[in-house]
Short mmCIF file of C-alpha atoms in Angstrom, two decimals:
data_model
loop_
_atom_site.label_atom_id
_atom_site.label_comp_id
_atom_site.label_asym_id
_atom_site.label_seq_id
_atom_site.Cartn_x
_atom_site.Cartn_y
_atom_site.Cartn_z
CA MET I 1 89.54 -31.86 256.92
CA THR I 2 91.18 -29.68 254.29
CA ASN I 3 92.31 -26.10 254.87
CA LEU I 4 92.83 -26.58 258.60
CA VAL I 5 93.94 -23.17 259.90
CA PRO I 6 93.92 -22.11 263.55
CA GLY I 7 91.64 -19.12 263.96
CA ARG I 8 94.04 -17.56 266.44
CA TYR I 9 97.76 -18.07 266.05
CA ARG I 10 98.14 -17.50 269.79
CA GLY I 11 96.79 -21.05 270.10
CA VAL I 12 99.93 -22.31 268.33
CA ALA I 13 103.01 -22.80 270.53
CA VAL I 14 106.53 -23.62 269.38
CA ALA I 15 108.34 -26.32 271.35
CA ARG I 16 111.96 -27.40 271.07
CA ALA I 17 112.74 -31.09 271.36
CA PRO I 18 115.34 -33.55 270.08
CA LEU I 19 114.49 -36.12 267.43
CA PRO I 20 112.85 -38.52 266.74
CA TYR I 21 109.44 -37.00 265.96
CA ASP I 22 107.30 -40.12 265.72
CA GLU I 23 103.91 -40.03 267.45
CA ALA I 24 104.82 -42.44 270.25
CA THR I 25 107.92 -40.47 271.22
CA LEU I 26 106.12 -37.14 271.07
CA ARG I 27 103.17 -38.42 273.10
CA GLU I 28 105.50 -39.67 275.80
CA ARG I 29 107.34 -36.35 275.82
CA TYR I 30 104.32 -34.05 276.08
CA LEU I 31 101.57 -35.99 277.88
CA GLY I 32 101.25 -34.57 281.36
CA ARG I 33 103.27 -31.43 280.65
CA GLU I 34 101.70 -28.13 281.53
CA ALA I 35 100.51 -25.94 278.68
CA TYR I 36 99.24 -22.37 278.60
CA TRP I 37 95.45 -22.17 278.57
CA LYS I 38 95.28 -20.97 274.94
CA THR I 39 97.54 -23.70 273.54
CA ARG I 40 95.87 -26.14 271.15
CA PHE I 41 98.69 -26.92 268.74
CA LEU I 42 102.42 -27.48 269.06
CA VAL I 43 105.01 -26.89 266.36
CA VAL I 44 107.94 -29.06 267.43
CA ARG I 45 111.42 -28.05 266.26
CA PRO I 46 114.97 -29.14 267.14
CA PRO I 47 116.85 -27.24 269.85
CA GLY I 48 118.87 -24.22 268.80
CA ASP I 49 118.27 -21.46 266.29
CA GLY I 50 118.77 -23.33 263.04
CA ASP I 51 116.20 -24.95 260.80
CA GLY I 52 115.56 -28.66 260.82
CA PRO I 53 112.77 -31.23 260.88
CA VAL I 54 109.37 -30.01 262.06
CA ALA I 55 106.38 -31.89 263.45
CA LEU I 56 102.87 -30.59 264.05
CA LEU I 57 100.83 -31.73 267.04
CA GLY I 58 97.29 -31.18 268.24
CA VAL I 59 96.99 -31.16 272.01
CA THR I 60 94.18 -31.23 274.54
CA ARG I 61 94.59 -29.81 278.03
CA ALA I 62 92.86 -30.97 281.20
CA GLY I 63 90.78 -27.82 281.52
CA ASP I 64 90.31 -24.21 280.54
CA ASP I 65 89.84 -22.60 283.94
CA GLN I 66 93.51 -22.47 284.93
CA LEU I 67 96.33 -20.41 283.45
CA PHE I 68 98.29 -23.64 282.90
CA SER I 69 96.97 -27.20 282.88
CA PRO I 70 98.42 -30.57 281.95
CA ILE I 71 98.21 -31.97 278.45
CA VAL I 72 95.96 -35.03 278.44
CA ASP I 73 96.03 -35.91 274.74
CA VAL I 74 98.57 -35.57 271.93
CA ARG I 75 97.81 -36.17 268.24
CA LEU I 76 100.40 -36.14 265.49
CA LEU I 77 98.81 -34.04 262.75
CA ALA I 78 101.82 -34.11 260.43
CA GLY I 79 105.23 -35.62 260.86
CA PRO I 80 108.60 -34.26 259.71
CA ASP I 81 108.37 -36.02 256.34
CA GLU I 82 105.24 -34.02 255.42
CA THR I 83 105.80 -30.70 257.23
CA VAL I 84 107.71 -27.65 256.03
CA LEU I 85 108.61 -24.46 257.91
CA LEU I 86 108.78 -21.27 255.84
CA HIS I 87 110.15 -17.91 256.94
CA ARG I 88 107.97 -15.31 255.20
CA PRO I 89 108.10 -11.95 257.04
CA GLU I 90 105.69 -10.40 254.52
CA ILE I 91 102.87 -12.84 255.32
CA ASP I 92 100.17 -12.14 257.90
CA THR I 93 99.77 -15.59 259.42
CA GLY I 94 96.27 -14.78 260.67
CA VAL I 95 94.92 -14.68 257.09
CA PRO I 96 94.06 -18.11 255.62
CA THR I 97 94.44 -17.06 251.98
CA GLN I 98 97.94 -15.77 252.66
CA LEU I 99 98.85 -19.07 254.33
CA ALA I 100 97.48 -20.99 251.35
CA ALA I 101 99.57 -18.87 249.00
CA ALA I 102 102.66 -19.81 251.00
CA ALA I 103 101.64 -23.48 250.93
CA ALA I 104 101.44 -23.32 247.13
CA GLU I 105 105.22 -22.85 247.12
CA VAL I 106 105.66 -26.38 248.51
CA PRO I 107 102.78 -28.45 247.08
CA ALA I 108 104.29 -31.74 248.25
CA ALA I 109 103.93 -30.77 251.93
CA ARG I 110 100.71 -31.58 253.82
CA ALA I 111 101.47 -29.10 256.59
CA VAL I 112 103.08 -25.72 256.01
CA VAL I 113 104.16 -23.78 259.07
CA VAL I 114 104.82 -20.10 258.43
CA GLN I 115 106.86 -17.79 260.60
CA GLY I 116 105.57 -14.51 259.27
CA ARG I 117 104.90 -10.88 260.04
CA TYR I 118 105.59 -9.85 263.65
CA GLU I 119 107.38 -13.25 263.97
CA HIS I 120 103.99 -14.89 264.52
CA VAL I 121 103.78 -18.60 263.74
CA ASN I 122 100.75 -20.34 262.27
CA PHE I 123 100.09 -23.22 259.88
CA ILE I 124 97.80 -24.61 257.23
CA LEU I 125 97.16 -28.33 256.95
CA ASP I 126 96.01 -29.96 253.71
CA ALA I 127 95.69 -26.68 251.84
CA ARG I 128 93.11 -26.74 249.07
CA PRO I 129 92.00 -23.16 248.46
CA LEU I 130 88.57 -22.58 246.99
CA PRO I 131 88.90 -21.59 243.32
CA VAL I 132 86.87 -18.50 242.43
CA THR I 133 86.70 -17.04 238.94
CA VAL I 134 86.28 -13.27 238.82
CA ARG I 135 84.44 -12.16 235.67
CA GLU I 136 85.17 -8.55 234.77
CA VAL I 137 85.60 -6.19 231.83
CA VAL I 138 88.31 -3.61 231.16
CA PRO I 139 88.94 -0.73 230.90
CA PRO I 140 89.29 0.79 233.44
CA ARG I 141 92.50 -0.86 234.56
CA PRO I 142 93.33 -2.59 236.75
CA ALA I 143 90.19 -4.73 236.56
CA LYS I 144 88.39 -3.25 239.56
CA LEU I 145 86.49 -6.28 240.85
CA ALA I 146 89.49 -8.60 240.65
CA ASP I 147 91.63 -5.98 242.40
CA GLN I 148 89.02 -5.46 245.14
CA ALA I 149 88.70 -9.21 245.73
CA ARG I 150 92.47 -9.55 246.03
CA ARG I 151 92.61 -6.67 248.52
CA VAL I 152 89.81 -8.19 250.61
CA LEU I 153 91.55 -11.57 250.77
CA GLU I 154 94.77 -9.96 251.91
CA LEU I 155 93.00 -9.08 255.17
CA ALA I 156 90.10 -11.53 255.63
CA GLU I 157 90.79 -13.67 258.70
CA ASP I 158 87.42 -15.44 258.74
CA LEU I 159 87.15 -16.54 255.10
CA PRO I 160 88.57 -19.87 253.95
CA PRO I 161 91.60 -19.89 251.68
CA ILE I 162 90.51 -18.67 248.25
CA ALA I 163 92.42 -18.72 244.97
CA LEU I 164 91.25 -16.06 242.51
CA THR I 165 91.39 -16.50 238.74
CA PRO I 166 90.53 -13.29 236.87
CA HIS I 167 88.57 -13.76 233.64
CA VAL I 168 88.86 -10.32 232.11
CA VAL I 169 87.26 -9.31 228.81
CA ASP I 170 88.79 -6.33 227.03
CA LEU I 171 86.36 -4.02 225.23
CA ALA I 172 88.90 -3.68 222.43
CA ASP I 173 88.77 -7.44 221.88
CA LEU I 174 84.98 -7.34 221.76
CA ALA I 175 85.19 -4.56 219.21
CA ALA I 176 87.63 -6.55 217.09
CA ALA I 177 85.18 -9.45 217.08
CA HIS I 178 82.40 -7.10 215.91
CA PRO I 179 84.02 -4.75 213.37
CA ALA I 180 82.51 -1.31 212.94
CA ALA I 181 83.68 2.14 211.87
CA HIS I 182 82.36 3.90 214.98
CA TYR I 183 81.86 2.64 218.54
CA LEU I 184 79.94 4.11 221.45
CA LEU I 185 81.47 3.27 224.84
CA PRO I 186 79.66 3.84 228.13
CA CYS I 187 82.04 6.26 229.82
CA ARG I 188 85.07 8.36 228.96
CA GLY I 189 86.22 8.10 232.56
CA GLY I 190 86.76 4.38 232.10
CA GLY I 191 89.02 5.04 229.16
CA GLY I 192 89.15 2.78 226.18
CA GLU I 193 90.03 3.17 222.55
CA VAL I 194 89.48 1.02 219.49
CA PRO I 195 92.37 1.24 217.02
CA GLY I 196 91.26 2.20 213.55
CA ALA I 197 87.76 3.27 214.57
CA ALA I 198 86.03 6.38 215.83
CA VAL I 199 84.99 6.28 219.49
CA SER I 200 82.33 8.30 221.32
CA TYR I 201 81.26 8.13 224.95
CA LEU I 202 77.66 7.73 226.04
CA ASP I 203 78.08 9.71 229.27
CA GLU I 204 78.93 12.80 227.19
CA ARG I 205 75.64 12.50 225.25
CA PRO I 206 77.37 13.02 221.89
CA PRO I 207 75.48 13.97 218.71
CA GLU I 208 73.72 10.93 217.33
CA ALA I 209 75.74 8.90 214.84
CA ASP I 210 75.81 5.55 213.10
CA TRP I 211 77.67 3.59 215.78
CA THR I 212 77.85 0.22 217.52
CA LEU I 213 77.27 0.38 221.27
CA LEU I 214 79.68 -1.59 223.46
CA GLY I 215 77.68 -1.73 226.67
CA CYS I 216 75.24 -3.52 228.91
CA GLU I 217 71.48 -3.28 229.41
CA ARG I 218 71.85 -0.06 231.40
CA SER I 219 73.78 1.51 228.52
CA ARG I 220 71.07 0.43 226.12
CA GLN I 221 68.43 2.00 228.38
CA ILE I 222 70.37 5.27 228.47
CA HIS I 223 70.78 5.18 224.71
CA ARG I 224 67.03 4.78 224.22
CA TRP I 225 66.44 7.69 226.62
CA PHE I 226 68.90 9.96 224.81
CA TYR I 227 68.10 9.05 221.21
CA GLY I 228 64.71 7.36 221.25
CA ARG I 229 65.93 4.32 219.38
CA GLU I 230 67.95 1.15 219.65
CA ALA I 231 71.52 0.91 218.37
CA PRO I 232 73.45 -2.13 217.19
CA SER I 233 75.14 -3.34 220.35
CA VAL I 234 77.56 -5.83 221.81
CA ASP I 235 76.69 -6.91 225.35
CA THR I 236 79.54 -6.32 227.79
CA CYS I 237 77.77 -7.39 231.00
CA PRO I 238 80.05 -9.86 232.83
CA LEU I 239 77.04 -11.41 234.59
CA ALA I 240 75.39 -12.22 231.27
CA ALA I 241 78.37 -14.41 230.33
CA VAL I 242 78.41 -16.44 233.55
CA GLY I 243 78.59 -20.15 232.83
CA ALA I 244 81.06 -19.84 229.99
CA GLU I 245 84.03 -20.68 232.21
CA GLY I 246 83.02 -24.31 232.82
CA GLY I 247 81.48 -24.54 236.28
CA GLY I 248 82.59 -23.67 239.79
CA ALA I 249 82.30 -20.49 241.83
CA VAL I 250 82.14 -17.10 240.11
CA LEU I 251 82.25 -13.55 241.43
CA THR I 252 80.96 -10.95 239.02
CA LYS I 253 79.06 -7.65 238.78
CA CYS I 254 76.04 -6.06 237.15
CA CYS I 255 75.09 -2.37 236.88
CA LEU I 256 71.37 -3.16 237.10
CA GLN I 257 71.86 -3.96 240.78
CA GLN I 258 71.60 -1.13 243.26
CA GLU I 259 72.90 -1.92 246.76
CA ASP I 260 72.01 -5.59 247.09
CA LEU I 261 73.92 -8.66 246.01
CA ALA I 262 72.43 -11.17 243.61
CA GLU I 263 73.22 -14.87 243.40
CA GLY I 264 72.21 -17.95 241.48
CA SER I 265 73.47 -20.91 239.50
CA VAL I 266 73.74 -21.88 235.85
CA GLU I 267 73.85 -25.41 234.49
CA GLY I 268 76.32 -25.84 231.67
CA PRO I 269 77.97 -28.64 229.72
CA ASP I 270 80.94 -28.64 232.10
CA GLY I 271 78.99 -28.50 235.36
CA THR I 272 77.16 -26.07 237.59
CA THR I 273 78.34 -22.49 237.91
CA ARG I 274 77.38 -20.89 241.22
CA TRP I 275 77.68 -17.13 241.10
CA VAL I 276 77.35 -14.05 243.26
CA SER I 277 77.12 -10.61 241.66
CA VAL I 278 77.87 -7.24 243.23
CA PRO I 279 76.66 -3.80 242.07
CA TRP I 280 78.82 -2.07 239.48
CA GLY I 281 79.97 0.55 241.98
CA SER I 282 80.65 -2.08 244.62
CA SER I 283 82.41 -1.29 247.87
CA LEU I 284 84.99 -3.54 249.49
CA GLU I 285 82.27 -4.58 251.94
CA HIS I 286 80.07 -5.70 249.01
CA VAL I 287 82.94 -7.78 247.67
CA ARG I 288 83.72 -9.24 251.06
CA GLU I 289 80.11 -10.32 251.56
CA ALA I 290 80.01 -11.81 248.06
CA LEU I 291 83.12 -13.88 248.72
CA GLY I 292 81.61 -14.96 252.03
CA ARG I 293 78.46 -16.17 250.29
CA LEU I 294 80.47 -18.14 247.76
CA ALA I 295 82.52 -19.64 250.56
CA ARG I 296 79.43 -20.69 252.51
CA ARG I 297 78.04 -22.35 249.41
CA GLU I 298 81.21 -24.14 248.38
CA GLU I 299 82.74 -24.86 251.80
CA PRO I 300 79.78 -24.87 254.21
CA SER I 301 81.61 -26.79 256.92
CA TRP I 302 84.76 -24.67 256.96
CA SER I 303 85.60 -22.60 259.99
CA PRO I 304 88.89 -21.62 261.63
CA ALA I 305 90.15 -24.42 263.85
#
């Protein structure tokens, strides 16, 4: 199982023992020993305060109805040749994505044990975070959806490890690909300028001019309402471009949505793109639910250990 992360770091105990850390020796040492009723994993380290080899064990106790009960099974999950201990006081070890980010520092290790914030100890075994592309447009900056997703994953204890890759399209780049003397952008509040061209903002309902609209379907609807006609336009909707990144999981947004999420899939030459879209004015809760839906699609069997 990849991305093995204990759901509660209080189930991880640290034990001190001399080498060697082979499975036979560790089984003999810990079978029959009493363990606290929450203990399910042991991080075994050498005696003393210094660093050294580390082994990771899974343990089973005789029962759950006593404060302490004997260990009846010991499994070596990762030996000292494939386990690394990191001291990272800035990491919340209850958050899988933060653990996966630490594991990325030592890609050769199967098991990464982190002593993190509050001195809590937890681990991730066989880290393989789910890659999610975030499709977004700028300005405004920072790219809001990518920033929201990052903030959610800094706190989400019940989502699998996720690695975000922002795919951000700049309106200025779209304008450069579609040269015009005058551009109409959706909103002054979002900012945005096009060097060498005049810029107006649709939300200010400017006097009608010969312009190119950089906007989505909602902007085109507003333009028709204001001016009773279509304008030459360049579509900026990030949802409309889903599938261009070559398959995988995509988080994006669309201003035609109200409060509900939308989801679907697109077949492309490089595979299937599975996407979830949030409303343009999405809350952090919208983004969290969207990431949860992607995770359930891509990693349906994952749950904290």
